[in-house]
């Protein structure tokens, strides 16, 4: 055979079957593409193979045969480091035998009777190709700890399963160990390995009773395709019980996500769905099982759509920056003293989308800087407009996401935006959520010191939701504490809650930080905050976030009434 100028070897396939009719049938199917040789039982096949091992590219092996059956032959070949490399496709009519054969190292199986000729030719071709590329050889090895398949073989097999067995249904199951790194750290790697081994054993036992295939990857992640089960809770309990049987005081918790079979689905999508389900119950020891459902599917579709549309949205100015005023409540009457820029997405097909939907999505996909940079730019342009119109501006804060911290030239980009719009350092402030501080303390301190050196005022956002210690707070280069909304909104519920707000106020005072209370909706809340000594309030009591034009009107109106704070601002 000549292909692309190269002479390609014609492969030899050994067909091993005790029934002549089967040998003839396979011969007829394969002989156009391969040299086919035959053996009537395992022993005869072994003799042929041993006489010239390099000659055979593939074995098609029946399992039930006299003298030496297929399993016995596989067992012998498997023990020989050279002969084990010859790929085997098992010929079978029985599902349970298929699985055993696969577990013994068969690359694939073909079901009898041989009705789909093209499929058989394609399968033989594919397996030879894979085997020649040595991919299968390394992939066919099982994971030594759990005894399950490793990832590459698993996917290879599952893809074939979907391709050639489209009449079968399989659910996808993902099983994960909660905080496996802590299990290892606390009880040693040996114990960790015992847990993995136990889970592997239990999964194999389960698969023997039903039908399917499983793998372990990424240390503590088990992936499985199996016949649809009625009760996945029972399966989870079963594996959890097995783990409990080897752990005494050590608490090892499992969680499980399932993607039920869906017409026209593919393995990768199913694994994604089961993974999403499994992630949703992370840390939820009361309800450690989640089955992927329609609602989750809709959310995934929406997220995909938003991800696809992000760049167009940015280009077409679909993002709109709103401004929510901050009022100084220590002056009487309260006066306009600042604003926070908050983004919304006006999607041409989906309508207004709240940042609560797309910000966390883009954060987790590393795309948030597209939105943030846009908001910073538009905000700076708006502040320039106000300075032009009113001769000065109140300071406006923009939000920084956790991911922005990792941008190497963050301080540079923000400074450039400020300079391009002719703004002063106090015109643009930055809000960074508290949890980002505790997650990356050292990096944060570096980055913030850098921003501070360039004159930016920094606000710690959502204060009270993260885990900052007093010690940490005193080290952080911040200027403002922005108390999380939940404190203000629970202030009137109990004396303890009110005291908590006072404590936060005292901490701010102690550290010489200004305090902003977010989410004040009632007159009473504002009065209490004033009494406590809080400086600034942002909340629906004063105003919801406003479109730029609306905010300009508010600014103008407050200015007319002498209710705009001038200090801290400079005229142009
Ligand atoms: P956040 O920074 O904590 O912003 C305050 C949120 O509380 C805003 O919601 C605001 O509309 C809302 N809010 C203000 N006062 C009240 C009140 O009195 N009652 C109630 N119930 N809510 C109040 P929004 O605009 O939906 O923003 C949600 C979150 O999305 C923000 O929380 C912020 O984390 C994020 N976000 C918004 N814009 C941006 C942005 O440009 N970049 C980044 N990275 N995140 C943004
Ligand atoms: Ca904020």
XYZ file of C-alpha atoms and ligand atoms in Angstrom:
619
model
C 0.000 0.000 0.000
C 1.469 3.386 -0.932
C 0.320 6.478 0.890
C 1.768 10.006 0.816
C 4.854 8.700 -0.907
C 5.600 6.247 1.887
C 5.278 2.506 1.698
C 2.896 1.465 4.416
C 3.060 -2.004 5.884
C -0.038 -4.106 5.394
C -1.032 -5.228 8.868
C -1.626 -8.796 9.883
C -4.630 -9.607 12.016
C -4.912 -12.902 13.867
C -8.464 -14.159 14.213
C -8.871 -16.705 17.020
C -12.218 -18.481 17.121
C -13.211 -22.148 17.345
C -16.162 -21.694 14.994
C -15.237 -21.756 11.351
C -18.260 -19.683 10.426
C -17.045 -16.846 12.658
C -13.507 -17.046 11.304
C -14.821 -16.899 7.761
C -17.138 -14.028 8.515
C -14.382 -11.929 10.055
C -11.969 -12.889 7.292
C -14.428 -11.675 4.698
C -14.937 -8.397 6.535
C -11.227 -7.673 7.018
C -9.366 -9.178 4.082
C -9.628 -6.121 1.845
C -7.647 -4.090 4.335
C -5.568 -6.645 6.231
C -3.675 -9.888 5.936
C -5.757 -12.226 8.022
C -4.455 -15.413 9.651
C -6.446 -17.819 11.777
C -6.251 -19.995 14.883
C -8.894 -22.339 16.281
C -8.053 -21.952 19.955
C -5.803 -20.122 22.406
C -2.964 -22.617 22.224
C -2.781 -22.517 18.456
C -2.840 -18.740 18.596
C -0.051 -18.698 21.168
C 2.134 -20.881 18.967
C 1.625 -18.542 16.007
C 2.300 -15.458 18.095
C 5.416 -16.880 19.714
C 6.854 -18.032 16.413
C 6.891 -14.427 15.122
C 5.611 -11.864 17.626
C 6.363 -8.851 15.427
C 4.203 -10.137 12.626
C 0.873 -9.706 14.404
C -0.605 -6.212 14.638
C -3.822 -7.216 16.330
C -5.636 -10.215 17.768
C -9.366 -10.708 17.448
C -10.078 -13.134 20.234
C -13.033 -15.307 21.035
C -13.395 -16.034 24.745
C -15.056 -19.449 24.917
C -12.874 -22.013 23.137
C -11.635 -25.531 23.788
C -7.986 -26.358 24.713
C -7.133 -22.816 25.813
C -9.839 -20.199 26.133
C -9.501 -16.476 25.469
C -9.028 -15.489 29.102
C -6.199 -17.997 29.532
C -4.465 -16.709 26.426
C -4.833 -13.111 27.600
C -3.400 -14.059 30.948
C -0.294 -15.565 29.338
C 0.188 -12.647 26.953
C -0.271 -10.140 29.740
C 2.619 -11.618 31.703
C 5.016 -11.247 28.784
C 6.435 -7.751 28.508
C 6.642 -7.977 24.698
C 3.528 -9.961 23.838
C 1.310 -7.806 26.040
C 1.817 -4.969 23.569
C -0.219 -6.673 20.860
C -3.687 -5.150 21.053
C -6.601 -7.519 21.528
C -10.212 -7.032 20.552
C -12.477 -9.498 22.254
C -15.294 -11.204 20.335
C -18.218 -11.743 22.612
C -21.946 -11.976 22.889
C -22.027 -11.387 26.603
C -21.690 -8.096 28.461
C -20.234 -9.449 31.694
C -17.444 -11.168 29.789
C -16.657 -7.955 27.951
C -15.922 -6.115 31.136
C -13.730 -8.851 32.504
C -11.827 -8.908 29.253
C -11.351 -5.165 29.376
C -10.167 -5.442 32.918
C -7.625 -7.985 31.762
C -6.254 -5.531 29.248
C -8.307 -6.003 26.089
C -8.432 -2.826 24.041
C -12.016 -3.154 22.922
C -14.707 -5.675 22.092
C -16.899 -6.603 19.155
C -20.249 -8.171 19.773
C -21.485 -11.178 17.946
C -23.137 -11.662 15.515
C -20.949 -9.493 13.293
C -23.549 -7.365 11.647
C -21.970 -3.904 11.278
C -19.042 -4.543 8.989
C -17.830 -0.949 8.590
C -17.826 -0.549 12.360
C -15.632 -3.606 12.789
C -13.174 -2.424 10.141
C -13.091 1.029 11.686
C -12.526 -0.355 15.139
C -9.730 -2.649 14.130
C -8.086 0.209 12.225
C -8.371 2.579 15.126
C -6.973 0.183 17.686
C -4.004 -0.680 15.480
C -3.361 2.988 14.887
C -3.501 3.720 18.589
C -1.339 0.803 19.459
C 1.249 1.770 16.874
C 1.368 5.244 18.247
C 2.195 3.583 21.537
C -0.611 5.587 23.073
C -2.632 2.611 24.010
C 0.324 0.782 25.396
C 0.979 3.397 28.018
C -2.677 4.219 28.429
C -3.845 0.678 28.924
C -2.120 0.547 32.253
C -4.390 0.837 35.187
C -3.892 3.191 38.040
C -1.723 1.277 40.468
C -3.337 2.568 43.637
C -7.037 2.218 42.928
C -6.901 -0.591 40.371
C -9.160 1.439 38.082
C -8.259 2.699 34.637
C -6.169 5.754 34.192
C -7.623 8.779 32.529
C -6.431 8.377 28.938
C -7.524 4.791 28.592
C -10.803 5.554 30.250
C -11.629 8.291 27.752
C -10.491 6.216 24.834
C -12.771 3.448 25.915
C -15.723 5.649 26.800
C -15.533 7.369 23.421
C -15.707 3.992 21.740
C -18.548 2.979 23.970
C -20.555 6.007 22.851
C -19.604 5.587 19.229
C -20.303 1.916 18.780
C -22.955 1.312 21.420
C -25.273 4.208 20.789
C -28.201 1.998 21.721
C -26.912 1.650 25.303
C -27.500 4.181 28.056
C -24.877 5.272 30.550
C -24.964 7.710 33.428
C -21.835 9.562 34.387
C -20.824 9.599 38.050
C -18.079 11.697 39.643
C -16.942 10.849 43.132
C -14.638 13.116 45.077
C -13.037 13.110 48.500
C -13.593 16.240 50.557
C -10.352 17.984 51.451
C -8.205 15.067 50.392
C -5.041 17.127 50.827
C -5.939 17.535 54.523
C -6.605 13.787 54.836
C -3.080 13.203 53.530
C -1.570 15.959 55.625
C -3.261 14.854 58.839
C -3.067 11.078 58.554
C -0.224 10.486 56.140
C -0.028 9.525 52.492
C -0.174 5.850 53.322
C -3.598 6.274 54.858
C -4.632 8.434 51.889
C -3.600 5.654 49.527
C -5.564 3.108 51.546
C -8.658 5.263 51.145
C -8.119 5.495 47.386
C -7.570 1.742 47.171
C -10.734 1.059 49.177
C -12.812 3.308 46.956
C -11.341 1.627 43.869
C -12.239 -1.808 45.242
C -15.790 -0.803 46.047
C -16.316 0.785 42.642
C -14.997 -2.345 40.937
C -17.316 -4.489 43.039
C -20.212 -2.257 42.076
C -19.308 -2.383 38.397
C -19.182 -6.162 38.476
C -22.848 -6.154 39.514
C -23.910 -3.674 36.901
C -22.132 -2.549 33.756
C -19.654 0.209 33.239
C -16.116 1.480 33.545
C -14.304 3.733 35.991
C -11.081 5.648 36.348
C -9.201 7.649 38.917
C -7.523 10.911 38.084
C -6.334 14.093 39.758
C -5.561 12.210 42.951
C -8.977 11.981 44.529
C -11.361 12.178 41.615
C -13.160 9.059 40.422
C -15.008 9.115 37.122
C -17.419 6.436 36.070
C -19.875 5.583 33.313
C -22.375 2.948 34.377
C -25.804 1.592 33.554
C -28.404 4.025 34.889
C -29.130 3.358 38.569
C -32.318 4.049 40.451
C -30.634 5.008 43.688
C -27.334 6.870 43.615
C -27.653 7.679 47.260
C -27.313 3.975 47.978
C -24.164 3.865 45.864
C -22.647 6.800 47.700
C -23.516 5.281 51.083
C -21.987 2.006 49.970
C -18.661 3.581 49.019
C -18.704 5.849 52.083
C -19.308 2.805 54.312
C -16.363 1.040 52.705
C -14.175 4.049 53.467
C -15.521 4.241 57.026
C -14.574 0.602 57.527
C -10.880 1.490 57.273
C -10.978 4.854 58.991
C -11.356 5.099 62.718
C -11.274 8.581 64.133
C -10.265 9.963 60.762
C -13.271 11.502 59.117
C -13.215 11.065 55.373
C -16.202 12.480 53.519
C -17.155 11.735 49.959
C -19.318 13.728 47.619
C -20.944 12.639 44.371
C -22.281 14.268 41.220
C -24.315 12.425 38.615
C -25.196 13.344 35.040
C -28.074 11.133 33.889
C -28.000 9.800 30.353
C -29.272 12.152 27.730
C -29.988 11.486 24.093
C -27.241 12.812 21.788
C -24.970 13.706 24.639
C -21.245 13.042 24.559
C -18.859 11.834 27.257
C -17.086 15.159 27.767
C -20.335 17.076 28.273
C -21.614 14.422 30.664
C -18.409 14.546 32.683
C -18.698 18.355 32.773
C -22.272 18.137 34.000
C -21.493 15.536 36.654
C -18.524 17.646 37.742
C -20.698 20.758 38.085
C -23.159 18.758 40.181
C -20.341 17.387 42.304
C -18.867 20.872 42.808
C -22.215 22.176 43.968
C -22.172 19.914 47.018
C -18.544 20.618 47.914
C -18.330 20.892 51.672
C -21.995 20.034 52.163
C -21.664 17.021 54.446
C -25.423 16.841 54.986
C -26.284 16.518 51.289
C -23.249 15.098 49.539
C -25.089 13.948 46.395
C -26.293 16.082 43.492
C -27.932 14.939 40.295
C -27.492 17.288 37.366
C -30.910 18.668 36.428
C -32.704 20.854 33.929
C -32.278 24.024 35.958
C -28.537 23.495 36.171
C -28.476 22.837 32.475
C -30.216 26.138 31.787
C -27.715 27.946 34.014
C -24.850 26.286 32.170
C -26.338 27.302 28.842
C -26.787 30.858 30.055
C -23.203 30.942 31.305
C -21.939 29.617 28.022
C -23.915 32.232 26.168
C -22.539 35.007 28.370
C -18.998 33.757 27.891
C -19.512 33.661 24.126
C -20.999 37.157 24.069
C -18.509 38.916 26.345
C -16.229 40.415 23.710
C -19.104 41.585 21.521
C -20.710 43.150 24.572
C -17.546 45.045 25.351
C -17.128 46.186 21.762
C -20.753 47.250 21.438
C -20.915 49.059 24.797
C -23.580 46.745 26.165
C -22.113 47.204 29.632
C -23.453 50.254 31.433
C -21.883 51.795 34.469
C -24.283 52.885 37.196
C -23.353 55.087 40.131
C -24.636 54.727 43.663
C -24.113 57.763 45.901
C -22.353 57.674 49.264
C -23.553 60.233 51.776
C -21.679 61.804 54.656
C -24.134 61.340 57.530
C -22.156 63.236 60.129
C -23.000 66.515 58.423
C -26.472 67.891 58.874
C -28.205 67.452 56.519
C -26.272 64.521 55.054
C -24.341 65.512 51.961
C -23.230 63.739 48.830
C -19.642 62.669 49.423
C -18.834 59.959 46.896
C -20.141 57.179 44.673
C -19.512 53.585 43.751
C -19.448 52.496 40.112
C -21.526 49.346 39.544
C -21.826 47.615 36.224
C -24.910 46.182 34.481
C -25.115 44.317 31.203
C -27.841 45.278 28.728
C -27.845 42.205 26.566
C -29.694 42.678 23.259
C -31.488 39.327 23.577
C -31.506 38.584 27.305
C -32.261 42.049 28.683
C -30.626 43.495 31.787
C -28.279 41.100 33.513
C -27.197 41.835 37.056
C -23.508 41.746 37.986
C -24.367 39.104 40.583
C -24.835 36.748 37.615
C -21.901 37.520 35.341
C -19.196 38.850 37.668
C -18.655 35.538 39.528
C -18.811 33.709 36.184
C -16.115 35.847 34.567
C -14.081 35.734 37.745
C -13.998 31.974 37.658
C -13.104 31.968 33.962
C -10.350 34.524 34.201
C -12.193 36.992 31.934
C -13.197 39.509 34.537
C -10.444 41.950 33.657
C -12.257 42.643 30.373
C -15.286 43.922 32.297
C -13.295 45.604 35.036
C -11.045 47.496 32.655
C -14.099 48.639 30.767
C -15.763 49.882 33.964
C -12.593 51.641 35.130
C -12.278 53.416 31.792
C -15.915 54.465 31.593
C -15.920 55.594 35.204
C -12.819 57.709 34.691
C -14.401 59.274 31.589
C -17.541 60.050 33.576
C -15.587 61.639 36.425
C -13.782 63.786 33.848
C -17.201 64.876 32.550
C -18.331 65.867 36.039
C -15.156 67.780 36.649
C -15.704 69.608 33.408
C -19.342 70.330 34.208
C -19.129 71.145 37.915
C -15.509 72.199 38.257
C -14.775 69.305 40.607
C -15.890 65.763 41.307
C -16.700 63.676 44.312
C -14.474 60.585 44.627
C -15.827 57.571 42.806
C -14.817 54.028 43.726
C -14.507 51.137 41.291
C -14.450 47.452 42.171
C -11.376 45.291 41.737
C -11.831 41.544 41.426
C -9.714 38.914 43.040
C -8.303 37.978 39.647
C -7.160 41.549 38.934
C -4.616 41.197 41.708
C -2.657 38.779 39.563
C -2.392 41.251 36.701
C 1.273 42.247 36.805
C 0.763 45.822 35.653
C -2.428 46.558 37.547
C -1.105 49.737 39.158
C 0.244 50.870 35.779
C -3.069 50.324 33.946
C -5.086 52.125 36.593
C -2.658 55.031 36.688
C -2.764 55.351 32.909
C -6.570 55.419 32.929
C -6.436 58.126 35.568
C -3.864 60.172 33.676
C -5.555 59.838 30.302
C -8.619 61.481 31.804
C -6.693 64.151 33.649
C -7.848 62.938 37.068
C -6.239 63.505 40.434
C -5.330 60.655 42.746
C -8.326 61.184 45.031
C -10.839 61.132 42.176
C -10.716 57.365 41.688
C -10.838 54.977 44.649
C -10.538 51.213 44.621
C -12.673 48.612 46.400
C -11.256 45.148 46.992
C -13.294 42.450 48.666
C -12.122 41.292 52.082
C -11.873 37.612 51.161
C -9.187 38.445 48.569
C -7.039 39.789 51.392
C -7.141 36.624 53.436
C -6.603 34.385 50.398
C -3.425 36.021 49.138
C -2.198 38.183 51.988
C 1.398 38.707 50.849
C 0.630 39.307 47.219
C -2.144 41.662 48.257
C 0.102 43.708 50.511
C 2.636 44.128 47.689
C 0.054 45.032 45.128
C -1.791 47.422 47.407
C 1.347 49.159 48.578
C 2.133 49.708 44.946
C -1.317 51.197 44.297
C -1.055 53.297 47.418
C 2.318 54.678 46.297
C 0.576 55.877 43.183
C -1.923 57.737 45.309
C -4.983 55.482 45.143
C -7.222 55.302 48.188
C -8.139 51.707 48.991
C -11.363 50.377 50.466
C -11.733 46.940 51.975
C -15.104 45.832 50.574
C -17.617 43.446 52.209
C -15.783 43.809 55.509
C -16.933 41.144 57.965
C -17.444 38.391 55.390
C -13.803 37.316 55.166
C -11.480 36.257 57.905
C -9.198 39.203 58.511
C -7.564 39.212 61.885
C -6.920 42.470 63.667
C -3.257 41.814 63.162
C -3.732 41.471 59.430
C -5.903 44.561 59.268
C -3.229 46.661 60.893
C -0.698 45.473 58.315
C -2.908 46.014 55.295
C -2.357 49.281 53.459
C -6.016 50.374 53.429
C -7.813 53.652 53.985
C -11.466 52.688 54.265
C -13.455 49.789 55.728
C -16.654 49.085 53.867
C -18.871 47.220 56.274
C -20.857 44.430 54.676
C -24.546 45.037 54.158
C -25.615 42.198 56.429
C -24.389 44.096 59.526
C -26.423 47.184 58.767
C -29.482 45.159 57.899
C -29.388 43.055 61.052
C -28.568 45.957 63.363
C -32.126 46.412 64.524
C -32.783 42.712 65.003
C -30.856 42.329 68.246
C -28.735 44.232 70.695
C -25.836 41.859 69.931
C -25.936 42.725 66.244
C -25.949 46.405 67.039
C -22.954 45.904 69.309
C -21.172 44.133 66.488
C -21.577 47.203 64.273
C -20.169 49.311 67.111
C -17.194 46.985 67.402
C -16.495 47.344 63.671
C -16.730 51.107 64.061
C -14.265 50.944 67.003
C -11.846 48.819 64.975
C -11.972 51.377 62.168
C -11.301 54.195 64.605
C -8.456 52.312 66.256
C -6.785 51.798 62.904
C -7.574 55.344 61.729
C -9.734 54.077 58.887
C -12.767 55.750 57.456
C -15.900 53.605 57.551
C -18.594 53.209 54.916
C -21.798 51.386 55.812
C -23.436 49.688 52.869
C -27.084 48.720 52.424
C -28.869 51.213 54.698
C -32.495 51.227 53.655
C -34.343 52.936 56.506
C -34.210 56.225 58.367
C -33.745 54.341 61.627
C -30.683 52.512 60.289
C -29.155 55.797 59.178
C -29.898 57.361 62.588
C -28.269 54.453 64.424
C -25.216 54.616 62.164
C -24.894 58.342 62.782
C -25.073 57.771 66.532
C -22.385 55.127 66.375
C -20.118 57.550 64.532
C -20.132 56.047 61.063
C -18.902 58.472 58.404
C -20.374 57.444 55.094
C -23.500 55.540 54.104
C -24.375 53.951 50.780
C -27.813 52.429 50.475
C -31.300 52.540 49.064
C -32.322 54.967 51.808
C -30.424 57.617 49.878
C -30.526 56.158 46.410
C -30.321 53.043 44.297
C -27.488 52.869 41.753
C -28.291 55.454 39.050
C -27.527 55.786 35.382
C -24.868 58.396 34.614
C -27.426 61.021 33.473
C -29.576 60.462 36.544
C -26.541 60.765 38.762
C -25.544 63.997 37.021
C -29.011 65.383 37.795
C -28.692 64.328 41.445
C -25.239 65.884 41.650
C -26.548 69.125 40.187
C -29.496 69.196 42.523
C -27.470 68.482 45.660
C -24.958 71.106 44.580
C -27.718 73.675 44.228
C -28.837 72.880 47.780
C -25.293 73.027 49.156
C -25.352 69.320 49.950
C -22.134 68.180 48.295
C -18.991 67.574 50.270
C -16.132 69.679 48.904
C -13.156 68.745 50.989
C -11.158 65.841 49.729
C -11.822 67.123 46.251
C -9.914 69.594 44.183
C -11.109 71.940 41.505
C -9.643 71.608 38.057
P -20.845 45.188 46.116
O -19.544 45.753 45.677
O -20.959 44.772 47.539
O -21.899 46.284 45.725
C -23.004 46.623 46.465
C -24.250 45.953 46.005
O -25.269 46.176 46.945
C -24.775 46.499 44.687
O -25.402 45.437 43.996
C -25.803 47.497 45.149
O -26.790 47.760 44.186
C -26.375 46.787 46.340
N -26.982 47.700 47.302
C -26.576 48.947 47.619
N -27.372 49.477 48.557
C -28.302 48.545 48.857
C -29.404 48.497 49.765
O -29.710 49.437 50.516
N -30.140 47.348 49.812
C -29.837 46.305 49.011
N -30.604 45.218 49.106
N -28.808 46.310 48.142
C -28.047 47.411 48.068
P -25.077 45.145 42.489
O -24.938 46.431 41.756
O -26.062 44.154 42.024
O -23.645 44.502 42.553
C -23.447 43.266 43.103
C -21.984 42.951 43.191
O -21.424 42.801 41.902
C -21.165 44.044 43.844
O -21.264 43.944 45.224
C -19.798 43.749 43.317
O -19.208 42.714 44.084
C -20.086 43.208 41.952
N -19.841 44.270 40.965
C -20.661 45.217 40.503
N -20.026 45.968 39.575
C -18.777 45.472 39.454
C -17.621 45.795 38.640
O -17.595 46.734 37.855
N -16.502 45.003 38.794
C -16.477 43.987 39.693
N -15.369 43.283 39.786
N -17.516 43.679 40.449
C -18.660 44.407 40.342
Ca -18.145 47.208 46.120
